[in-house]
Amino acid sequence: MGDVINLRLVRKQRARDEALVRADQNRRLFGRTVAEKAADASAKARIEKTLDGARRDDLTPDTPIT
């Protein structure tokens, strides 16, 4: 004959395990430090500044590029 198990405890343990998995997923999706966010923002600003500096304002949509 098998061992007797308490189903209430099994349900609670399963819920705890699922909560841990969900928390790990949320940490991966949303858990970025302030330093990481600042580094990404500065990199994005640097890229936009570089692209804006290389923009040619003398071209209009009707002017053909030669």
PDB file of C-alpha atoms in Angstrom:
ATOM      1  CA  MET A   1       0.000   0.000   0.000  1.00  0.00           C
ATOM      2  CA  GLY A   2       1.271   3.508  -0.830  1.00  0.00           C
ATOM      3  CA  ASP A   3       2.138   6.340   1.450  1.00  0.00           C
ATOM      4  CA  VAL A   4      -0.574   8.674   2.694  1.00  0.00           C
ATOM      5  CA  ILE A   5      -0.163  12.238   1.438  1.00  0.00           C
ATOM      6  CA  ASN A   6      -1.957  15.376   2.475  1.00  0.00           C
ATOM      7  CA  LEU A   7      -3.496  16.848  -0.684  1.00  0.00           C
ATOM      8  CA  ARG A   8      -3.840  20.295   0.873  1.00  0.00           C
ATOM      9  CA  LEU A   9      -0.079  20.468   1.430  1.00  0.00           C
ATOM     10  CA  VAL A  10       0.599  19.237  -2.109  1.00  0.00           C
ATOM     11  CA  ARG A  11      -1.698  21.953  -3.525  1.00  0.00           C
ATOM     12  CA  LYS A  12       0.022  24.644  -1.473  1.00  0.00           C
ATOM     13  CA  GLN A  13       3.478  23.468  -2.527  1.00  0.00           C
ATOM     14  CA  ARG A  14       2.435  23.426  -6.188  1.00  0.00           C
ATOM     15  CA  ALA A  15       1.115  26.992  -5.848  1.00  0.00           C
ATOM     16  CA  ARG A  16       4.415  28.087  -4.252  1.00  0.00           C
ATOM     17  CA  ASP A  17       6.402  26.493  -7.061  1.00  0.00           C
ATOM     18  CA  GLU A  18       4.264  28.187  -9.720  1.00  0.00           C
ATOM     19  CA  ALA A  19       4.660  31.541  -7.937  1.00  0.00           C
ATOM     20  CA  LEU A  20       8.446  31.119  -7.960  1.00  0.00           C
ATOM     21  CA  VAL A  21       8.441  30.384 -11.683  1.00  0.00           C
ATOM     22  CA  ARG A  22       6.193  33.391 -12.350  1.00  0.00           C
ATOM     23  CA  ALA A  23       8.422  35.636 -10.215  1.00  0.00           C
ATOM     24  CA  ASP A  24      11.514  34.475 -12.101  1.00  0.00           C
ATOM     25  CA  GLN A  25       9.855  35.267 -15.434  1.00  0.00           C
ATOM     26  CA  ASN A  26       8.866  38.739 -14.212  1.00  0.00           C
ATOM     27  CA  ARG A  27      12.395  39.409 -12.980  1.00  0.00           C
ATOM     28  CA  ARG A  28      13.723  38.557 -16.410  1.00  0.00           C
ATOM     29  CA  LEU A  29      11.158  40.730 -18.193  1.00  0.00           C
ATOM     30  CA  PHE A  30      11.017  43.763 -15.935  1.00  0.00           C
ATOM     31  CA  GLY A  31      13.949  43.511 -13.546  1.00  0.00           C
ATOM     32  CA  ARG A  32      16.470  45.992 -14.892  1.00  0.00           C
ATOM     33  CA  THR A  33      18.608  48.122 -12.646  1.00  0.00           C
ATOM     34  CA  VAL A  34      18.689  51.900 -12.799  1.00  0.00           C
ATOM     35  CA  ALA A  35      22.243  51.745 -14.130  1.00  0.00           C
ATOM     36  CA  GLU A  36      21.179  49.462 -16.998  1.00  0.00           C
ATOM     37  CA  LYS A  37      18.303  51.791 -17.878  1.00  0.00           C
ATOM     38  CA  ALA A  38      20.619  54.830 -17.773  1.00  0.00           C
ATOM     39  CA  ALA A  39      23.227  53.106 -19.941  1.00  0.00           C
ATOM     40  CA  ASP A  40      20.595  52.190 -22.530  1.00  0.00           C
ATOM     41  CA  ALA A  41      19.199  55.731 -22.501  1.00  0.00           C
ATOM     42  CA  SER A  42      22.642  57.277 -23.011  1.00  0.00           C
ATOM     43  CA  ALA A  43      23.439  54.847 -25.831  1.00  0.00           C
ATOM     44  CA  LYS A  44      20.144  55.665 -27.515  1.00  0.00           C
ATOM     45  CA  ALA A  45      20.769  59.409 -27.154  1.00  0.00           C
ATOM     46  CA  ARG A  46      24.286  59.024 -28.602  1.00  0.00           C
ATOM     47  CA  ILE A  47      22.953  57.094 -31.604  1.00  0.00           C
ATOM     48  CA  GLU A  48      20.188  59.641 -32.238  1.00  0.00           C
ATOM     49  CA  LYS A  49      22.700  62.503 -31.986  1.00  0.00           C
ATOM     50  CA  THR A  50      24.981  60.786 -34.485  1.00  0.00           C
ATOM     51  CA  LEU A  51      22.134  60.187 -36.917  1.00  0.00           C
ATOM     52  CA  ASP A  52      20.809  63.737 -36.576  1.00  0.00           C
ATOM     53  CA  GLY A  53      24.310  65.099 -37.219  1.00  0.00           C
ATOM     54  CA  ALA A  54      24.556  63.126 -40.453  1.00  0.00           C
ATOM     55  CA  ARG A  55      21.179  64.306 -41.743  1.00  0.00           C
ATOM     56  CA  ARG A  56      21.175  66.272 -44.973  1.00  0.00           C
ATOM     57  CA  ASP A  57      18.739  69.163 -44.747  1.00  0.00           C
ATOM     58  CA  ASP A  58      19.325  70.398 -48.286  1.00  0.00           C
ATOM     59  CA  LEU A  59      17.315  67.521 -49.782  1.00  0.00           C
ATOM     60  CA  THR A  60      13.601  67.822 -50.334  1.00  0.00           C
ATOM     61  CA  PRO A  61      11.341  64.894 -51.198  1.00  0.00           C
ATOM     62  CA  ASP A  62      11.186  66.111 -54.820  1.00  0.00           C
ATOM     63  CA  THR A  63      14.958  66.411 -55.282  1.00  0.00           C
ATOM     64  CA  PRO A  64      16.535  63.344 -56.918  1.00  0.00           C
ATOM     65  CA  ILE A  65      19.597  61.901 -55.263  1.00  0.00           C
ATOM     66  CA  THR A  66      22.564  61.809 -57.624  1.00  0.00           C
TER      67      THR A  66
END
